[in-house]
Amino acid sequence: MSGLEVTLGKLHLKNPIMPASGTFAEQMTNYIDVNQLGAIIPKSITKHRRTGNPTPRICETKAGGMINSIGIQSEGLTYFKEKTIPFYASFSTPFIPSVSADSIEEFTEVCEELGEMDEVDAIELNISCPNLKNNGVAFGMDPSVSYELVNRVRKVIKKPIIPKLSPNVTSIAEIARACEAAGADILTVSNTFIAMSIDVHTRKPKISNVMGGYSGPAILPLVVRLVYQVHQASSLPIIGCGGVMTGEDAVELMLAGASAVQIGTASFVDPEAMITIREEIEEYMKLHGIKDIQEIIGGVMVHKP
Amino acid sequence: MAVKTEIIFNRQVSKRYFHLKVKVPDKQLFPVQAGQFFHIKCSDDQKPLLRRPFSIFRINEEEGTLEFLYLVKGIGTKALALRRPKEKLDILGPLGTSFTMKEESRNILVVARGVGIATLSALAFKAKGENVSCFAIISARSQEDYLVEAELKIAGVEAFFVNDEDGTSNPQCVRLLAETLIKEKKIDGIYTCGSRRLSVLMKQLACQYELFAEIAVEENMGCGIGSCYGCVCNVEEEERVRPVRICMEGPVLPLKKVVFA
Ligand SMILES: Cc1cc2nc3c(=O)[nH]c(=O)nc-3n(C[C@H](O)[C@H](O)[C@H](O)COP(=O)(O)OP(=O)(O)OC[C@H]3O[C@@H](n4cnc5c(N)ncnc54)[C@H](O)[C@@H]3O)c2cc1C
Ligand SMILES: Cc1cc2nc3c(=O)[nH]c(=O)nc-3n(C[C@H](O)[C@H](O)[C@H](O)COP(=O)(O)O)c2cc1C
Ligand code: FES
């Protein structure tokens, strides 16, 4: 049955399920058949090798979420091109590297190199990381910076570019429109929410970096809202990301306007989660007599007075 | 591989510690080696959300069972302590590296603090199987927290207990005790787990006496299988410091290479 196929602009996926950057590595191929995924997105890559933040890098919160501050531990572009890309190229699933950088110049440079490789099907831009040249404010928190970044990358690659928006903004619609105007093809909505947790017994922050990114089921309703807002503000296809643990959660994001869905924290709990979620979407379709999953995209019925 | 095991027992063994035994269907998951760990789903609902790592305490391959010893600390271990016999327990593993014992090894010293003895106890049984004499220094908060004394006897371990209450667990005392054992018992390998302070001390002694040494390290884990980079620890190699993922390159690492923050 081809009912799970989705089209996001120029990108055709055999199903809408893919990993969220930073929650999937080569080792996952020991647990799941990667050819059954819609796309592969590995951890964000930087130009140079980076060691990441001190530990503890992860803590759990009571309300069904976790906070992480990995800090983009990366082997650097050369290693990525020599080792990581050839590994993923052996699968039939589209390969979408995620790029992170400290400056617009570096973003452009890394994207240009990757964009030239046949193995690369599209590039996700992690614009939610801090811009060191701009007092640590994330690129994606400012519409004009987002515009400039996406526009510069647009000029150097033809393949689809997918900015991953930050939820830590006043108006995500504004950033989405800036990215669209700059030539983005698809939007990932969204990255993690900045959060903090304190151990009340030691009075110390639970992760060494004090603050980190919040993910997991606790953030699903926040992401449903963001996807809905972006869907209304922009005509670009959306990849929903955040809080999906089940097939129904994925369907919820699609009803809000997502054409595809990324799975992150759920894979930590169960390495086979992406496959289970895909099967649960099929069950949902059977239950409701849906032949083509694309029918439900943006299908939320909102009664407007 | 994640497998639904059946809980055989899950009983309190002292004020803060529990002993869990599970039956693995069809002997899946074996072989399991001392030092490896399992990533356990403590509860079937989302509290806690993430699995929790526990090292293997006893491996019973013939009867297809595994045992764990754990300290009740926070939300995860509290949920685990509520689990009852016959319930299904989802465990992922075996994960990570195991202890290595040199073929020429004759006398080893294990130095553990608190629940660190869980993982080292599995090693003690391995030593027994290979006719290697095992000596142990067990450090705890109080006498009440001495764990697995009986187990260690079965494994033929000569154990020395030290605790905070009578001051015997301070680094000077432990150093003196360890040095005496190294010399008198002709120790040729050191294994440690459970305390940063003791690990630093054992690293010094291993370097000083040029002994083979391994440590089982702990860190908060997200995935347990190498996907998240949450669990890193720095190791020093040829003058370069490299962050390694504990769930993959560890939890057992060469003690002399580990950089203690
Ligand atoms: C390889 C390995 C083997 C271990 N073996 C044992 C063992 O045999 N017996 C035993 O009692 N303990 C063992 N631990 C420690 C055990 O995993 C933690 O005590 C447990 O995760 C605490 O969970 P909690 O929810 O009860 O505590 P929480 O309330 O979450 O937190 C208490 C503390 O536990 C730690 N912690 C929290 N979440 C995690 C997590 N996902 N992973 C690791 N640590 C976390 C944090 O340091 C935190 O400060 C091992 C840890 C590792 C990494
Ligand atoms: C441990 C961890 C590491 C992450 N690393 C990255 C990263 O390198 N790049 C990125 O764009 N997002 C990263 N993220 C964010 C995820 O891609 C995703 O946006 C977030 O986890 C929300 O989805 P979830 O609730 O399904 O986990 C990371 C998340 C986690 C939990
Ligand atoms: S726990 Fe995720 S990489 Fe080790």
XYZ file of C-alpha atoms and ligand atoms in Angstrom:
654
model
C 0.000 0.000 0.000
C 1.415 3.388 -0.952
C -0.996 5.289 1.266
C 1.793 6.449 3.566
C 3.725 8.338 0.911
C 4.064 12.056 1.405
C 5.369 14.845 -0.781
C 7.085 17.851 0.723
C 7.889 20.148 -2.170
C 10.597 18.371 -4.152
C 11.074 15.725 -1.489
C 9.122 12.460 -1.845
C 9.089 10.200 1.200
C 7.767 6.652 1.388
C 6.267 7.501 4.762
C 6.151 10.549 7.032
C 8.366 9.179 9.847
C 11.982 10.211 10.371
C 14.319 10.695 13.339
C 14.843 14.101 14.974
C 18.419 15.318 14.724
C 20.520 14.376 17.728
C 18.445 11.371 18.678
C 19.645 8.964 16.027
C 23.094 7.537 15.326
C 24.615 4.692 13.358
C 24.001 2.287 16.257
C 20.234 2.559 15.698
C 20.640 0.468 12.571
C 21.204 -2.502 14.905
C 17.674 -2.055 16.216
C 15.562 -0.992 13.257
C 15.420 -1.415 9.509
C 16.317 2.090 8.405
C 14.868 1.402 4.955
C 11.452 1.506 6.600
C 11.843 5.173 7.560
C 10.766 8.169 5.500
C 14.190 9.837 5.835
C 17.408 9.702 7.858
C 18.556 12.768 9.799
C 21.698 12.349 11.904
C 22.945 14.664 14.635
C 23.782 18.243 13.634
C 27.204 18.547 12.118
C 29.616 21.468 12.493
C 32.578 22.428 10.322
C 35.154 21.690 13.000
C 35.359 19.010 15.649
C 33.524 20.002 18.855
C 33.573 18.258 22.207
C 30.225 19.447 23.558
C 29.236 20.420 27.086
C 30.293 18.954 30.450
C 28.151 16.309 32.137
C 25.512 15.804 33.412
C 24.067 16.599 30.026
C 20.661 15.028 30.559
C 18.036 15.035 33.266
C 14.446 13.971 33.459
C 11.610 16.195 34.620
C 8.502 15.061 36.453
C 5.978 16.008 33.792
C 7.091 13.523 31.119
C 9.987 15.366 29.579
C 13.743 15.586 29.586
C 16.230 18.437 29.392
C 19.467 18.078 27.456
C 22.511 20.221 26.882
C 24.717 18.056 24.700
C 26.159 21.136 23.034
C 26.527 19.757 19.486
C 29.291 17.235 20.041
C 30.554 16.795 16.493
C 33.382 15.027 14.703
C 33.555 17.805 12.130
C 32.799 17.978 8.416
C 35.778 15.990 7.115
C 34.968 12.955 9.282
C 31.286 13.302 8.398
C 32.028 13.213 4.676
C 34.496 10.349 4.951
C 32.694 8.095 7.410
C 29.114 9.079 8.216
C 27.791 9.835 4.729
C 29.118 6.608 3.108
C 27.530 4.627 5.944
C 24.076 6.125 5.411
C 24.405 6.083 1.635
C 23.993 2.299 1.730
C 20.317 2.698 2.651
C 17.547 3.445 0.182
C 16.084 6.112 2.493
C 16.630 9.802 1.674
C 19.514 11.273 3.648
C 19.142 14.730 5.198
C 22.154 16.057 7.119
C 21.512 18.686 9.762
C 23.954 21.591 9.813
C 24.865 23.762 12.754
C 27.354 26.650 12.764
C 28.574 29.657 14.705
C 28.262 32.109 11.838
C 26.325 32.594 8.613
C 29.581 32.204 6.657
C 30.234 28.815 8.214
C 26.639 27.686 7.588
C 27.038 28.617 3.939
C 30.401 26.917 3.602
C 29.280 23.602 5.132
C 25.998 23.584 3.180
C 27.782 24.273 -0.083
C 30.111 21.309 0.418
C 27.296 18.978 1.438
C 24.973 20.244 -1.264
C 27.422 19.052 -3.896
C 27.288 15.459 -2.715
C 24.977 13.044 -4.533
C 24.229 11.192 -1.314
C 22.614 14.286 0.205
C 18.907 14.691 -0.590
C 18.184 17.868 1.402
C 19.730 19.854 4.262
C 18.168 20.754 7.577
C 19.490 24.012 9.024
C 19.682 23.984 12.792
C 19.141 27.734 13.139
C 18.115 27.283 16.746
C 21.701 27.252 18.027
C 23.449 30.305 19.478
C 25.166 32.746 17.134
C 28.492 33.569 18.746
C 28.866 36.735 16.703
C 25.551 38.001 18.017
C 25.873 37.637 21.805
C 24.663 34.034 21.752
C 21.218 34.816 20.383
C 20.079 31.947 18.153
C 19.966 32.778 14.450
C 16.406 31.589 14.310
C 15.192 33.979 17.009
C 15.507 37.006 14.733
C 13.517 37.233 11.475
C 16.090 39.342 9.625
C 18.992 37.090 10.643
C 16.936 34.024 9.682
C 16.222 35.635 6.327
C 19.859 36.417 5.673
C 21.050 32.966 6.683
C 18.540 31.056 4.574
C 19.025 33.409 1.651
C 22.811 32.961 1.682
C 22.483 29.174 1.827
C 19.834 29.267 -0.930
C 22.349 30.920 -3.228
C 24.881 28.092 -2.877
C 22.685 24.967 -3.066
C 19.870 23.738 -5.235
C 18.722 20.907 -3.003
C 15.794 21.475 -0.628
C 16.696 23.439 2.488
C 14.792 22.918 5.699
C 15.304 25.511 8.452
C 14.487 24.045 11.854
C 12.702 26.783 13.733
C 13.215 27.686 17.361
C 10.121 27.613 19.567
C 11.775 30.154 21.879
C 10.399 33.192 20.064
C 7.472 35.550 20.453
C 6.108 34.935 16.977
C 7.093 31.764 15.160
C 4.869 32.827 12.246
C 7.120 35.815 11.624
C 10.264 33.645 11.488
C 8.505 31.134 9.233
C 7.546 33.878 6.790
C 11.111 35.235 6.804
C 12.484 31.785 5.948
C 9.898 31.313 3.203
C 10.701 34.700 1.678
C 14.403 33.794 1.762
C 13.820 30.674 -0.326
C 13.398 27.829 2.173
C 11.625 24.735 0.799
C 10.353 23.057 3.953
C 10.223 24.020 7.656
C 10.873 21.814 10.662
C 8.721 22.924 13.592
C 10.397 22.933 16.038
C 13.556 22.494 18.100
C 13.578 22.097 21.912
C 12.196 24.603 24.422
C 14.752 26.324 26.667
C 14.161 24.988 30.169
C 15.773 24.564 33.576
C 15.409 22.111 36.424
C 16.807 22.324 39.964
C 17.594 19.534 42.415
C 15.899 20.880 45.530
C 18.076 18.802 47.854
C 21.443 19.977 46.536
C 20.017 23.316 45.248
C 22.065 22.810 42.094
C 20.794 22.898 38.509
C 20.261 19.314 37.337
C 22.425 19.729 34.243
C 25.853 21.289 34.209
C 25.006 23.841 31.551
C 22.245 25.192 33.882
C 19.718 25.479 31.047
C 18.981 23.079 28.214
C 16.434 21.976 25.651
C 13.163 20.437 26.784
C 11.788 17.495 24.788
C 9.464 14.521 25.202
C 5.709 14.014 25.546
C 5.338 17.069 27.804
C 5.929 19.412 24.853
C 3.486 17.871 22.353
C 0.647 20.401 22.892
C 3.112 23.272 22.553
C 4.360 21.870 19.251
C 0.819 21.208 17.971
C 0.163 24.909 18.535
C 3.394 25.950 16.762
C 2.706 23.718 13.763
C -0.837 25.073 13.527
C 0.409 28.670 13.647
C 3.137 28.091 11.053
C 0.705 26.234 8.777
C -1.569 29.247 8.828
C 1.239 31.717 8.245
C 3.204 29.973 5.502
C 2.518 27.806 2.484
C 5.680 25.722 2.933
C 5.378 22.061 3.869
C 6.084 21.417 7.545
C 7.907 18.632 9.353
C 6.438 18.508 12.861
C 8.858 17.744 15.668
C 8.414 17.483 19.405
C 6.743 15.184 21.876
C 5.582 12.423 19.534
C 5.445 9.087 21.343
C 2.630 7.292 19.471
C 0.975 7.091 16.083
C -1.881 9.220 17.374
C 0.567 11.933 18.445
C 1.998 11.938 14.921
C -1.488 12.168 13.430
C -2.223 15.091 15.751
C 0.759 17.015 14.351
C -0.332 16.181 10.815
C -3.869 17.385 11.472
C -2.332 20.630 12.750
C -0.535 21.001 9.431
C 2.581 18.819 9.369
C 3.329 16.781 6.238
C 5.860 14.608 8.030
C 6.912 13.976 11.613
C 10.225 13.602 13.434
C 10.675 11.301 16.392
C 13.254 12.092 19.074
C 12.930 11.218 22.737
C 10.561 8.300 21.996
C 13.490 6.426 20.418
C 15.421 6.672 23.692
C 12.606 4.927 25.526
C 12.188 2.341 22.789
C 14.727 2.067 19.957
C 11.981 0.605 17.759
C 9.588 3.515 18.406
C 9.732 4.926 14.874
C 8.628 1.632 13.363
C 5.856 1.184 15.948
C 4.626 4.733 15.341
C 4.534 4.124 11.591
C 2.471 0.972 12.161
C 0.116 2.862 14.492
C -0.470 5.480 11.799
C -1.482 2.670 9.437
C -3.911 1.353 12.068
C -5.389 4.838 12.446
C -5.844 5.046 8.680
C -7.579 1.677 8.600
C -9.852 2.668 11.465
C -10.947 5.842 9.684
C -10.923 4.475 6.148
C -8.161 6.844 5.052
C -6.514 5.725 1.799
C -3.931 8.464 1.470
C -2.251 9.951 4.534
C -1.847 13.278 2.720
C -5.628 13.734 3.135
C -5.242 14.512 6.806
C -2.530 17.183 6.550
C -3.899 20.381 8.079
C -7.221 18.619 8.525
C -8.058 19.905 11.994
C -11.646 21.135 12.071
C -11.600 24.468 13.817
C -14.955 26.108 14.211
C -14.375 29.793 13.678
C -17.206 32.043 14.877
C 17.506 -6.016 22.163
C 14.541 -5.006 24.357
C 12.906 -8.029 25.961
C 9.935 -8.422 28.268
C 11.250 -10.465 31.168
C 9.241 -11.801 34.086
C 10.001 -10.626 37.589
C 10.827 -13.562 39.870
C 11.425 -11.446 42.958
C 12.067 -7.816 43.782
C 12.845 -7.601 47.459
C 14.226 -5.070 49.859
C 17.596 -6.200 51.212
C 18.396 -3.249 53.465
C 17.034 0.178 54.254
C 17.829 1.639 50.838
C 18.656 -1.311 48.606
C 16.609 -3.749 46.524
C 17.498 -7.045 44.867
C 15.694 -7.890 41.628
C 15.661 -11.162 39.742
C 14.107 -11.650 36.316
C 13.524 -14.591 34.010
C 14.523 -14.034 30.411
C 12.261 -15.843 27.909
C 14.024 -18.486 25.788
C 17.412 -17.506 27.161
C 17.491 -14.498 24.852
C 20.010 -11.787 25.808
C 22.748 -14.247 26.726
C 25.724 -14.300 26.889
C 26.014 -11.476 29.417
C 29.397 -10.410 30.794
C 30.389 -8.903 34.147
C 30.539 -5.117 33.770
C 27.776 -4.856 31.174
C 24.496 -3.142 31.946
C 20.820 -3.204 31.050
C 18.634 -0.177 30.332
C 15.473 -0.895 32.297
C 11.996 0.550 31.801
C 11.130 1.024 35.451
C 7.415 1.568 34.854
C 4.933 0.940 32.041
C 3.435 4.415 32.130
C 5.526 7.484 31.389
C 6.790 7.961 34.964
C 9.684 7.893 34.650
C 9.872 8.517 30.942
C 13.426 7.338 30.310
C 14.879 3.967 31.044
C 17.434 3.683 33.849
C 20.794 1.893 33.575
C 21.670 -0.912 36.012
C 24.706 -3.108 35.818
C 24.394 -6.842 35.963
C 24.830 -8.225 39.470
C 24.419 -11.965 38.892
C 24.370 -13.832 35.616
C 22.664 -17.246 35.683
C 22.891 -18.344 32.084
C 21.874 -21.962 32.757
C 18.565 -21.034 34.369
C 18.100 -18.033 32.071
C 17.836 -15.450 34.816
C 19.495 -12.130 35.590
C 19.851 -10.312 38.906
C 20.243 -6.655 39.749
C 21.020 -4.820 42.964
C 19.861 -1.234 43.167
C 19.723 1.763 45.425
C 16.357 3.491 45.734
C 17.164 7.081 44.867
C 14.529 8.986 42.901
C 11.496 8.583 40.663
C 12.906 5.750 38.555
C 14.172 3.472 41.263
C 11.096 4.212 43.432
C 8.891 3.033 40.560
C 11.079 -0.041 40.093
C 10.841 -0.895 43.788
C 7.038 -1.089 43.434
C 7.195 -3.780 40.760
C 5.935 -7.205 41.862
C 6.710 -10.850 40.984
C 5.061 -12.179 37.785
C 4.903 -8.668 36.302
C 6.649 -8.105 32.980
C 9.758 -5.947 33.014
C 11.095 -4.450 29.794
C 14.883 -4.586 29.755
C 17.210 -3.519 26.961
C 20.637 -5.094 26.731
C 23.170 -6.387 27.445
C 24.875 -3.084 26.714
C 28.384 -1.717 26.964
C 31.772 -3.207 27.608
C 32.755 -5.848 30.154
C 35.654 -6.274 32.560
C 38.777 -7.858 31.157
C 40.849 -10.225 33.192
C 44.388 -10.809 32.025
C 45.228 -14.464 31.402
C 48.255 -14.196 33.676
C 46.176 -12.581 36.420
C 46.311 -14.363 39.810
C 45.184 -11.899 42.488
C 42.805 -9.043 41.885
C 41.590 -6.239 44.100
C 38.103 -4.802 43.757
C 37.376 -1.481 45.418
C 33.732 -0.445 45.585
C 31.643 2.203 47.222
C 27.931 1.761 47.866
C 26.025 0.047 45.128
C 29.207 -0.046 43.013
C 29.666 -3.490 44.529
C 26.773 -4.746 42.375
C 28.843 -4.651 39.215
C 32.073 -5.740 40.934
C 30.328 -8.709 42.518
C 29.667 -10.116 39.041
C 33.399 -9.761 38.436
C 34.195 -11.582 41.681
C 32.163 -14.571 40.466
C 33.968 -14.443 37.140
C 37.304 -14.472 39.018
C 36.186 -17.482 41.021
C 35.344 -19.311 37.793
C 38.832 -18.636 36.515
C 40.642 -19.550 39.737
C 41.780 -16.005 40.365
C 41.909 -14.876 44.010
C 39.763 -11.856 44.680
C 40.210 -9.340 47.491
C 37.757 -6.513 48.104
C 37.600 -3.183 49.858
C 33.959 -2.274 50.371
C 33.214 1.287 51.389
C 29.817 2.442 52.662
C 28.148 5.253 54.579
C 27.477 3.041 57.572
C 27.641 -0.606 58.571
C 23.951 -0.838 57.669
C 24.868 -0.191 54.034
C 27.330 -3.044 53.671
C 25.940 -5.009 50.801
C 26.261 -8.562 49.597
C 28.541 -9.804 52.369
C 27.090 -13.293 52.022
C 27.365 -13.174 48.213
C 31.009 -12.249 48.394
C 31.650 -15.151 50.749
C 30.117 -17.536 48.226
C 32.402 -16.042 45.593
C 35.329 -16.751 47.932
C 36.258 -13.101 48.256
C 38.318 -11.881 51.172
C 36.521 -8.620 51.925
C 37.555 -5.627 54.042
C 34.784 -3.285 55.070
C 35.258 0.430 55.748
C 32.634 3.064 56.545
C 32.138 6.787 57.113
C 30.739 6.421 60.628
C 33.922 5.069 62.153
C 36.142 7.072 59.781
C 37.772 3.999 58.202
C 36.608 5.016 54.708
C 38.683 8.194 54.432
C 41.255 8.199 51.584
C 44.301 7.873 53.865
C 42.927 4.746 55.554
C 41.871 3.193 52.262
C 45.243 3.995 50.695
C 47.039 2.281 53.564
C 44.795 -0.773 53.342
C 45.049 -0.976 49.551
C 48.837 -0.605 49.562
C 49.178 -3.337 52.156
C 47.007 -5.661 50.058
C 48.839 -4.803 46.821
C 52.142 -5.738 48.425
C 51.141 -8.657 50.634
C 48.680 -10.346 48.285
C 50.680 -9.666 45.120
C 47.769 -7.898 43.476
C 48.065 -7.752 39.677
C 44.830 -6.005 38.753
C 42.584 -3.341 40.269
C 38.882 -2.819 39.518
C 36.791 -0.015 40.944
C 33.314 1.470 40.828
C 31.040 3.783 42.745
C 33.077 6.692 44.053
C 35.049 9.444 42.390
C 37.307 9.869 45.407
C 38.202 6.176 45.537
C 38.664 6.049 41.774
C 41.169 8.905 41.848
C 43.034 7.126 44.633
C 43.024 3.802 42.776
C 44.267 5.507 39.626
C 47.215 6.893 41.600
C 47.996 3.460 43.053
C 47.620 1.719 39.691
C 50.098 4.147 38.146
C 52.471 3.963 41.130
C 52.539 0.142 41.202
C 52.131 -0.232 37.420
C 49.044 -2.386 37.727
C 46.387 -3.236 35.174
C 43.272 -1.320 36.254
C 39.689 -0.868 35.108
C 36.790 1.274 36.275
C 33.041 1.026 35.692
C 31.826 4.604 35.253
C 28.336 6.045 35.648
C 26.627 8.963 33.991
C 23.060 10.005 33.320
C 21.837 8.257 30.221
C 19.261 9.107 27.607
C 19.287 6.217 25.159
C 21.870 3.719 26.441
C 22.738 2.737 22.860
C 24.932 5.545 21.557
C 22.359 7.829 19.928
C 22.153 10.822 22.232
C 25.715 11.657 23.383
C 24.319 12.248 26.857
C 26.626 9.901 28.726
C 30.148 10.997 27.889
C 33.318 10.773 29.939
C 36.754 12.083 28.994
C 39.613 9.696 28.337
C 43.195 10.697 27.704
C 44.950 9.028 24.784
C 48.324 9.997 23.360
C 48.023 13.412 24.979
C 44.628 14.015 23.422
C 41.477 14.148 25.566
C 38.550 12.442 23.867
C 34.949 12.307 25.094
C 33.684 8.735 24.839
C 30.116 7.514 25.159
C 29.930 5.459 28.330
C 27.080 3.325 27.021
C 29.231 2.186 24.110
C 32.931 2.451 24.884
C 32.146 1.968 28.599
C 30.907 1.538 31.221
C 34.143 -0.384 31.819
C 37.120 1.777 30.851
C 40.889 1.610 31.461
C 41.232 3.438 34.797
C 44.538 5.087 33.929
C 43.007 6.777 30.874
C 39.922 8.228 32.555
C 40.108 11.956 33.230
C 38.284 12.810 36.442
C 36.589 16.213 36.228
C 26.228 1.844 33.556
C 25.500 2.139 34.844
C 25.265 1.110 35.734
C 24.572 1.356 36.924
N 24.349 0.319 37.759
C 23.647 0.509 38.886
C 23.343 -0.567 39.761
O 23.705 -1.708 39.502
N 22.624 -0.303 40.858
C 22.196 0.967 41.171
O 21.558 1.143 42.189
N 22.476 1.993 40.373
C 23.171 1.818 39.234
N 23.415 2.883 38.397
C 22.889 4.201 38.770
C 21.402 4.269 38.430
O 21.234 4.228 37.043
C 20.792 5.576 38.979
O 20.857 5.552 40.358
C 19.342 5.697 38.572
O 19.270 6.030 37.217
C 18.659 6.771 39.381
O 17.377 6.940 38.875
P 16.215 7.583 39.745
O 15.121 7.915 38.815
O 15.859 6.742 40.896
O 16.855 8.870 40.317
P 16.534 10.395 39.912
O 15.491 10.910 40.827
O 16.265 10.603 38.472
O 17.884 11.019 40.114
C 18.757 10.670 41.083
C 20.106 10.674 40.424
O 20.173 9.584 39.513
C 20.865 9.926 38.369
N 20.047 9.701 37.160
C 18.862 10.233 36.845
N 18.429 9.803 35.652
C 19.375 8.978 35.214
C 19.520 8.212 34.039
N 18.603 8.207 33.052
N 20.659 7.471 33.911
C 21.596 7.449 34.873
N 21.498 8.154 35.996
C 20.414 8.905 36.160
C 21.207 11.358 38.479
O 22.585 11.447 38.782
C 20.389 11.888 39.592
O 21.073 12.856 40.327
C 24.120 2.669 37.220
C 24.357 3.708 36.320
C 25.043 3.455 35.148
C 25.282 4.568 34.193
C 19.805 14.453 23.338
C 19.259 15.367 22.275
C 20.131 15.914 21.330
C 19.655 16.771 20.350
N 20.521 17.270 19.405
C 20.038 18.052 18.396
C 20.885 18.498 17.341
O 22.078 18.172 17.286
N 20.338 19.277 16.385
C 19.022 19.640 16.372
O 18.582 20.335 15.467
N 18.194 19.198 17.355
C 18.666 18.423 18.350
N 17.809 17.961 19.324
C 16.380 18.318 19.270
C 15.570 17.212 18.599
O 15.936 17.084 17.252
C 14.073 17.497 18.692
O 13.854 18.770 18.137
C 13.572 17.484 20.136
O 14.132 16.407 20.833
C 12.062 17.439 20.227
O 11.542 16.219 19.771
P 11.105 15.015 20.757
O 10.196 15.598 21.790
O 10.461 14.025 19.848
O 12.369 14.520 21.365
C 18.276 17.101 20.320
C 17.416 16.549 21.267
C 17.875 15.681 22.241
C 16.916 15.104 23.222
S 23.108 7.196 26.770
Fe 22.769 7.995 24.808
S 24.775 7.985 23.985
Fe 25.028 6.968 25.843
